[in-house]
Short mmCIF file of C-alpha atoms (C1' of nucleotides) in Angstrom, two decimals:
data_model
loop_
_atom_site.label_atom_id
_atom_site.label_comp_id
_atom_site.label_asym_id
_atom_site.label_seq_id
_atom_site.Cartn_x
_atom_site.Cartn_y
_atom_site.Cartn_z
CA MET W 1 64.80 79.06 98.03
CA GLU W 2 66.16 79.85 94.62
CA PHE W 3 67.65 82.94 93.11
CA THR W 4 68.41 84.40 89.74
CA ILE W 5 71.86 85.82 89.31
CA GLY W 6 70.54 89.34 89.74
CA LYS W 7 68.97 88.60 93.11
CA MET W 8 72.06 86.83 94.35
CA ALA W 9 74.09 89.79 93.28
CA LYS W 10 71.83 92.24 95.05
CA TYR W 11 71.73 90.20 98.22
CA VAL W 12 75.48 90.06 98.44
CA GLY W 13 76.03 93.55 97.12
CA ILE W 14 78.00 92.80 93.98
CA SER W 15 77.25 92.77 90.26
CA PRO W 16 75.94 89.82 88.27
CA ALA W 17 79.03 90.14 86.13
CA SER W 18 81.22 89.49 89.16
CA ILE W 19 79.33 86.33 89.91
CA ARG W 20 79.79 85.11 86.36
CA TYR W 21 83.42 86.01 86.69
CA TYR W 22 83.78 83.95 89.86
CA GLU W 23 82.19 81.07 88.04
CA SER W 24 84.55 81.52 85.09
CA ILE W 25 87.62 81.24 87.30
CA GLY W 26 86.27 78.26 89.17
CA LEU W 27 85.36 79.84 92.49
CA LEU W 28 81.73 79.01 92.00
CA PRO W 29 80.41 75.80 90.49
CA SER W 30 78.30 76.05 87.34
CA PRO W 31 74.81 76.31 88.71
CA ILE W 32 71.82 74.48 87.36
CA ARG W 33 69.82 76.31 84.74
CA THR W 34 66.18 76.96 84.11
CA SER W 35 64.70 75.61 80.89
CA SER W 36 65.46 78.91 79.24
CA GLY W 37 69.08 78.88 80.34
CA TYR W 38 68.97 81.22 83.32
CA ARG W 39 71.32 80.39 86.19
CA LYS W 40 69.46 79.16 89.26
CA TYR W 41 71.20 79.50 92.62
CA SER W 42 70.52 77.92 95.99
CA LEU W 43 71.06 79.23 99.49
CA ARG W 44 74.29 77.26 99.56
CA ASP W 45 75.50 79.20 96.55
CA LEU W 46 74.50 82.44 98.19
CA GLU W 47 76.54 81.52 101.22
CA ARG W 48 79.49 80.65 99.08
CA VAL W 49 79.42 84.04 97.44
CA ARG W 50 79.05 85.66 100.83
CA PHE W 51 82.09 83.72 101.97
CA ILE W 52 84.05 85.09 99.03
CA LYS W 53 82.98 88.62 99.81
CA ASN W 54 83.81 88.35 103.48
CA ALA W 55 87.22 86.88 102.85
CA GLN W 56 87.89 89.56 100.31
CA ARG W 57 87.07 92.25 102.82
CA LEU W 58 89.61 90.65 105.12
CA GLY W 59 92.25 91.12 102.48
CA PHE W 60 92.40 87.74 100.82
CA SER W 61 92.87 87.53 97.07
CA LEU W 62 90.54 85.46 94.96
CA SER W 63 93.15 82.78 94.56
CA GLU W 64 93.66 82.55 98.31
CA ILE W 65 89.93 82.35 98.67
CA GLY W 66 89.93 79.63 96.07
CA TYR W 67 92.28 77.70 98.29
CA PHE W 68 89.98 78.10 101.28
CA LEU W 69 87.06 76.89 99.24
CA TYR W 70 89.08 73.99 97.95
CA LEU W 71 89.93 73.04 101.52
CA SER W 72 86.40 73.24 102.73
CA ASP W 73 85.13 71.36 99.71
CA LEU W 74 87.59 68.62 100.61
CA GLU W 75 86.15 68.57 104.09
CA GLN W 76 82.78 67.71 102.65
CA LYS W 77 84.09 64.60 101.05
CA ARG W 78 86.45 62.91 103.45
CA ASP W 79 86.85 64.03 106.97
CA ASN W 80 90.24 65.51 107.59
CA SER W 81 89.05 68.49 109.48
CA GLU W 82 92.14 68.54 111.64
CA ASN W 83 94.32 68.88 108.63
CA LEU W 84 91.93 71.36 107.14
CA CYS W 85 91.96 73.51 110.19
CA SER W 86 95.70 73.67 110.36
CA SER W 87 95.95 74.52 106.66
CA VAL W 88 93.53 77.34 107.18
CA GLN W 89 95.38 78.55 110.24
CA LYS W 90 98.60 78.53 108.32
CA GLU W 91 97.06 80.64 105.59
CA VAL W 92 95.65 83.09 108.08
CA ARG W 93 98.98 83.42 109.87
CA LYS W 94 100.67 84.07 106.55
CA LYS W 95 98.18 86.82 105.81
CA ILE W 96 98.69 88.32 109.24
CA SER W 97 102.41 88.57 108.75
CA GLU W 98 101.89 90.04 105.30
CA LEU W 99 99.70 92.65 106.91
CA GLU W 100 102.35 93.36 109.52
CA GLU W 101 104.94 93.90 106.84
CA LYS W 102 102.69 96.22 104.91
CA ILE W 103 101.79 98.18 108.00
CA GLU W 104 105.39 98.63 108.92
CA ARG W 105 106.31 99.78 105.47
CA LEU W 106 103.49 102.28 105.38
CA GLN W 107 104.48 103.61 108.77
CA GLU W 108 107.99 104.17 107.55
CA LEU W 109 106.74 106.00 104.51
CA LYS W 110 104.57 108.13 106.71
CA LYS W 111 107.52 108.98 108.91
CA SER W 112 109.58 110.01 105.90
CA LEU W 113 106.83 112.22 104.60
CA GLU W 114 106.32 113.81 107.99
CA ALA W 115 110.02 114.51 108.24
CA MET W 116 109.87 116.23 104.87
CA LEU W 117 106.93 118.35 105.93
CA GLU W 118 108.74 119.29 109.09
CA LYS W 119 111.73 120.45 107.11
CA CYS W 120 109.48 122.42 104.85
CA THR W 121 107.62 124.37 107.51
CA SER W 122 110.80 125.27 109.33
CA SER W 123 112.71 126.49 106.35
CA THR W 124 112.96 129.73 104.46
CA THR W 125 114.83 128.59 101.41
CA SER W 126 113.77 129.79 98.05
CA THR W 127 113.36 126.36 96.52
CA CYS W 128 110.87 123.97 98.04
CA PRO W 129 112.75 121.71 100.45
CA ILE W 130 110.38 118.85 99.79
CA LEU W 131 111.11 118.84 96.11
CA ALA W 132 114.76 119.18 96.95
CA ALA W 133 114.60 116.19 99.24
CA LEU W 134 112.89 114.14 96.57
CA GLY W 135 115.53 115.05 94.08
CA GLU W 136 118.38 114.20 96.38
CA GLY W 137 120.17 111.23 95.15
CA SER W 138 122.54 108.71 96.05
CA ARG W 139 124.49 110.91 93.70
CA ALA W 140 127.59 108.97 94.59
CA GLU W 141 126.51 106.09 92.47
CA THR W 142 127.19 108.16 89.44
CA GLU W 143 130.89 108.04 89.95
CA THR W 144 131.77 105.60 92.68
CA LYS W 145 131.90 101.92 92.04
CA GLU W 146 130.18 100.96 88.93
CA ALA W 147 133.07 101.92 86.75
CA LYS W 148 130.97 99.80 84.63
CA LYS W 149 131.78 98.08 81.56
CA MET H 1 128.33 114.54 81.05
CA GLU H 2 126.06 112.60 78.79
CA PHE H 3 124.43 109.23 79.03
CA THR H 4 122.81 106.70 76.81
CA ILE H 5 119.51 105.33 77.98
CA GLY H 6 121.18 102.17 79.22
CA LYS H 7 123.63 104.01 81.45
CA MET H 8 120.92 106.23 82.86
CA ALA H 9 118.89 103.17 83.60
CA LYS H 10 121.76 101.45 85.32
CA TYR H 11 122.66 104.48 87.40
CA VAL H 12 119.15 104.82 88.69
CA GLY H 13 118.49 101.12 88.93
CA ILE H 14 115.62 100.76 86.51
CA SER H 15 115.20 99.42 82.99
CA PRO H 16 115.62 101.40 79.77
CA ALA H 17 112.06 100.44 78.96
CA SER H 18 110.84 102.24 82.07
CA ILE H 19 112.61 105.37 81.00
CA ARG H 20 111.01 105.22 77.58
CA TYR H 21 107.73 104.65 79.33
CA TYR H 22 108.20 107.74 81.49
CA GLU H 23 108.91 109.69 78.35
CA SER H 24 105.83 108.29 76.66
CA ILE H 25 103.56 109.47 79.45
CA GLY H 26 105.17 112.87 79.61
CA LEU H 27 107.15 112.57 82.83
CA LEU H 28 110.39 113.02 80.98
CA PRO H 29 110.96 115.44 78.09
CA SER H 30 112.04 113.98 74.77
CA PRO H 31 115.80 114.08 74.99
CA ILE H 32 118.08 115.19 72.22
CA ARG H 33 119.35 112.48 69.94
CA THR H 34 122.68 111.51 68.50
CA SER H 35 123.02 111.56 64.74
CA SER H 36 122.06 107.91 64.68
CA GLY H 37 118.95 108.47 66.74
CA TYR H 38 120.12 107.35 70.17
CA ARG H 39 118.68 109.23 73.12
CA LYS H 40 121.26 111.41 74.84
CA TYR H 41 120.65 112.38 78.46
CA SER H 42 122.18 115.04 80.67
CA LEU H 43 122.81 115.11 84.38
CA ARG H 44 119.60 117.09 84.76
CA ASP H 45 117.71 114.25 83.16
CA LEU H 46 119.40 111.80 85.45
CA GLU H 47 118.29 113.81 88.43
CA ARG H 48 114.78 113.97 87.14
CA VAL H 49 114.62 110.21 86.88
CA ARG H 50 116.10 109.91 90.33
CA PHE H 51 113.40 112.23 91.59
CA ILE H 52 110.77 109.98 90.07
CA LYS H 53 112.28 106.92 91.68
CA ASN H 54 112.55 108.52 95.09
CA ALA H 55 109.01 109.80 95.04
CA GLN H 56 107.82 106.41 93.95
CA ARG H 57 109.54 104.75 96.88
CA LEU H 58 107.69 107.16 99.12
CA GLY H 59 104.42 105.89 97.75
CA PHE H 60 103.53 108.48 95.15
CA SER H 61 101.95 107.36 91.90
CA LEU H 62 103.39 108.43 88.58
CA SER H 63 100.58 110.89 88.08
CA GLU H 64 101.21 112.48 91.46
CA ILE H 65 104.86 112.63 90.57
CA GLY H 66 103.89 114.26 87.32
CA TYR H 67 102.17 116.95 89.32
CA PHE H 68 105.29 117.55 91.41
CA LEU H 69 107.36 117.82 88.27
CA TYR H 70 104.84 120.16 86.73
CA LEU H 71 105.05 122.36 89.82
CA SER H 72 108.78 122.45 89.87
CA ASP H 73 108.93 123.09 86.14
CA LEU H 74 106.66 126.06 86.73
CA GLU H 75 109.08 127.30 89.35
CA GLN H 76 111.79 127.44 86.73
CA LYS H 77 109.82 129.82 84.59
CA ARG H 78 108.17 132.34 86.85
CA ASP H 79 108.97 132.58 90.47
CA ASN H 80 106.05 131.55 92.58
CA SER H 81 107.96 129.39 94.96
CA GLU H 82 105.68 130.24 97.83
CA ASN H 83 102.73 128.96 95.96
CA LEU H 84 104.73 126.01 94.80
CA CYS H 85 105.77 125.06 98.27
CA SER H 86 102.27 125.13 99.63
CA SER H 87 100.98 123.05 96.73
CA VAL H 88 103.64 120.48 97.44
CA GLN H 89 102.88 120.50 101.13
CA LYS H 90 99.24 119.99 100.41
CA GLU H 91 100.03 116.98 98.27
CA VAL H 92 102.30 115.52 100.92
CA ARG H 93 99.68 115.99 103.62
CA LYS H 94 97.13 114.30 101.42
CA LYS H 95 99.45 111.35 100.98
CA ILE H 96 100.09 111.18 104.71
CA SER H 97 96.42 110.97 105.48
CA GLU H 98 95.97 108.34 102.80
CA LEU H 99 98.70 106.37 104.49
CA GLU H 100 97.01 106.78 107.85
CA GLU H 101 93.77 105.46 106.45
CA LYS H 102 95.47 102.50 104.89
CA ILE H 103 97.37 101.72 108.05
CA GLU H 104 94.25 101.83 110.12
CA ARG H 105 92.40 99.61 107.75
CA LEU H 106 95.18 97.07 107.69
CA GLN H 107 95.35 97.09 111.47
CA GLU H 108 91.67 96.35 111.64
CA LEU H 109 92.04 93.50 109.22
CA LYS H 110 94.89 92.16 111.28
CA LYS H 111 92.77 92.32 114.40
CA SER H 112 89.95 90.43 112.73
CA LEU H 113 92.28 87.73 111.53
CA GLU H 114 93.87 87.41 114.95
CA ALA H 115 90.46 87.08 116.53
CA MET H 116 89.65 84.29 114.10
CA LEU H 117 92.87 82.48 114.90
CA GLU H 118 92.16 82.83 118.59
CA LYS H 119 88.76 81.24 118.15
CA CYS H 120 90.31 78.46 116.15
CA THR H 121 92.97 77.46 118.62
CA SER H 122 90.55 77.45 121.52
CA SER H 123 87.86 75.42 119.89
CA THR H 124 87.18 71.76 119.41
CA THR H 125 84.42 71.92 116.88
CA SER H 126 84.42 69.57 113.98
CA THR H 127 84.21 72.25 111.32
CA CYS H 128 86.95 74.82 111.10
CA PRO H 129 85.80 77.90 113.01
CA ILE H 130 87.73 80.17 110.69
CA LEU H 131 85.91 78.96 107.64
CA ALA H 132 82.70 79.19 109.59
CA ALA H 133 83.43 82.78 110.52
CA LEU H 134 84.15 83.63 106.91
CA GLY H 135 80.89 82.13 105.83
CA GLU H 136 78.86 84.03 108.37
CA GLY H 137 76.74 86.63 106.72
CA SER H 138 74.99 89.81 107.31
CA ARG H 139 72.02 87.76 106.33
CA ALA H 140 69.74 90.67 107.11
CA GLU H 141 70.76 92.47 103.96
CA THR H 142 68.72 89.96 102.09
CA GLU H 143 65.64 92.00 102.67
CA THR H 144 66.58 95.46 103.87
CA LYS H 145 67.17 98.60 101.89
CA GLU H 146 68.67 98.78 98.42
CA ALA H 147 65.66 99.27 96.23
CA LYS H 148 68.36 100.47 93.84
CA LYS H 149 67.91 101.90 90.46
"C1'" DT K 1 50.28 92.65 73.72
"C1'" DG K 2 53.70 95.71 74.55
"C1'" DT K 3 57.56 96.92 76.95
"C1'" DA K 4 60.69 97.26 80.65
"C1'" DA K 5 63.60 94.76 83.17
"C1'" DC K 6 65.59 90.94 83.46
"C1'" DC K 7 68.73 87.06 81.45
"C1'" DT K 8 72.40 84.85 77.91
"C1'" DT K 9 77.23 84.82 75.53
"C1'" DA K 10 81.61 86.45 73.84
"C1'" DA K 11 84.73 89.93 73.50
"C1'" DA K 12 86.86 94.06 74.67
"C1'" DG K 13 88.27 97.72 77.82
"C1'" DG K 14 90.40 99.67 82.02
"C1'" DC K 15 93.62 100.59 85.75
"C1'" DG K 16 99.07 101.15 86.88
"C1'" DA K 17 103.45 100.44 85.80
"C1'" DC K 18 105.64 98.20 83.50
"C1'" DT K 19 107.90 93.79 80.68
"C1'" DA K 20 108.56 91.16 76.52
"C1'" DC K 21 109.02 90.57 71.83
"C1'" DA K 22 110.05 91.32 66.97
"C1'" DA K 23 112.75 93.22 63.47
"C1'" DG K 24 115.99 95.96 62.55
"C1'" DG K 25 120.10 99.76 62.96
"C1'" DT K 26 124.69 101.07 65.44
"C1'" DC K 27 128.86 100.90 67.93
"C1'" DA K 28 133.26 99.20 70.14
"C1'" DA K 29 136.54 95.57 70.60
"C1'" DG K 30 139.49 92.03 68.82
"C1'" DC D 1 135.17 92.33 59.42
"C1'" DT D 2 132.65 90.07 62.53
"C1'" DT D 3 130.66 89.54 66.71
"C1'" DG D 4 127.91 90.87 70.58
"C1'" DA D 5 126.14 94.38 73.20
"C1'" DC D 6 123.99 98.16 72.71
"C1'" DC D 7 120.20 101.20 70.53
"C1'" DT D 8 115.54 102.14 67.71
"C1'" DT D 9 110.24 101.57 66.99
"C1'" DG D 10 105.89 99.50 67.54
"C1'" DT D 11 102.89 96.23 69.43
"C1'" DA D 12 101.31 93.05 72.64
"C1'" DG D 13 101.15 90.89 77.10
"C1'" DT D 14 101.07 90.84 82.32
"C1'" DC D 15 98.50 90.98 86.90
"C1'" DG D 16 93.98 91.22 89.60
"C1'" DC D 17 89.37 92.07 89.45
"C1'" DC D 18 86.38 93.27 87.45
"C1'" DT D 19 83.15 96.62 84.01
"C1'" DT D 20 81.31 97.57 79.60
"C1'" DT D 21 79.42 96.68 75.22
"C1'" DA D 22 77.01 94.33 71.73
"C1'" DA D 23 73.53 91.56 70.16
"C1'" DG D 24 70.20 88.96 71.30
"C1'" DG D 25 66.50 85.76 74.22
"C1'" DT D 26 62.98 85.63 78.37
"C1'" DT D 27 59.87 87.04 81.87
"C1'" DA D 28 56.74 89.90 84.66
"C1'" DC D 29 53.45 93.11 84.68
"C1'" DA D 30 49.81 96.59 83.15
#
DNA sequence: TGTAACCTTAAAGGCGACTACAAGGTCAAG
DNA sequence: CTTGACCTTGTAGTCGCCTTTAAGGTTACA
């Protein structure tokens, strides 16, 4: 089963240009070519691209994905699957805690915005209280410490 | 009370280059200059920059911030503060629902990753189950819809 | 045989929000 | 009067992940 770049792309749901891009940054090996120079991909290649797409959907960057692929390519050669597995786990745990941080931050932002809305609907000031809140500054900084040089 | 660009920057906690950048994209008006060409800022300007920074911390993009500033500049001229306030509220609500979407998405990603970890710690396969899971494909797509253009 | 729909490469563009650099002018202190 | 820390402009570079364009070669089909 062999594919041109266009078919691969369609199967995985990305553009041929993306596939060439993955190749250019080393995520995909240079495939064999037809006599006229067309890239020829195997099912293995298709799966590799699918792997990239899946991992990307899970929030991994291409360089993190590159690390996964590097690890699993290592596995092919010498068998250190124990080591491999723990490296992968470590990476996944790291990503999970990154996600937790992001989630928390976004929840805080949401809370702040909701508080501002609340203020706004319950007020009758002439100026918009949201804009006022946004403008509010740590005005102190202007004259407190920071006598500055 | 007047400031050079460097003092403004220090007070707000950003770089002079950022301030020039804000000016270049129209978020800040061109300030008056000293006889030698130095930018000279007022307290109003300082507050405007502070506004930008605060809004940014709350997750607004510079173009959204530009819209806020446009609205509040309008308020200065003719008084349509009612209209203004509801426009601002609308924007804030939009941002809140964007945040909710993002949060949900990240929580789903987190769940998927946790499920993968779970599988990994409870398995004794030779190949890493996480990598296997990532490689798994919606193989069906290979032949379904997407006649495309 | 014509032509549409592929494929090739290299290079440039785009987003967002800057940062860095070069080459020079100005200002305050010692 | 000299230093060093500011300021000016313009241009280019950064990051991640592509997309677009240009200029051409190949293949499948009617």
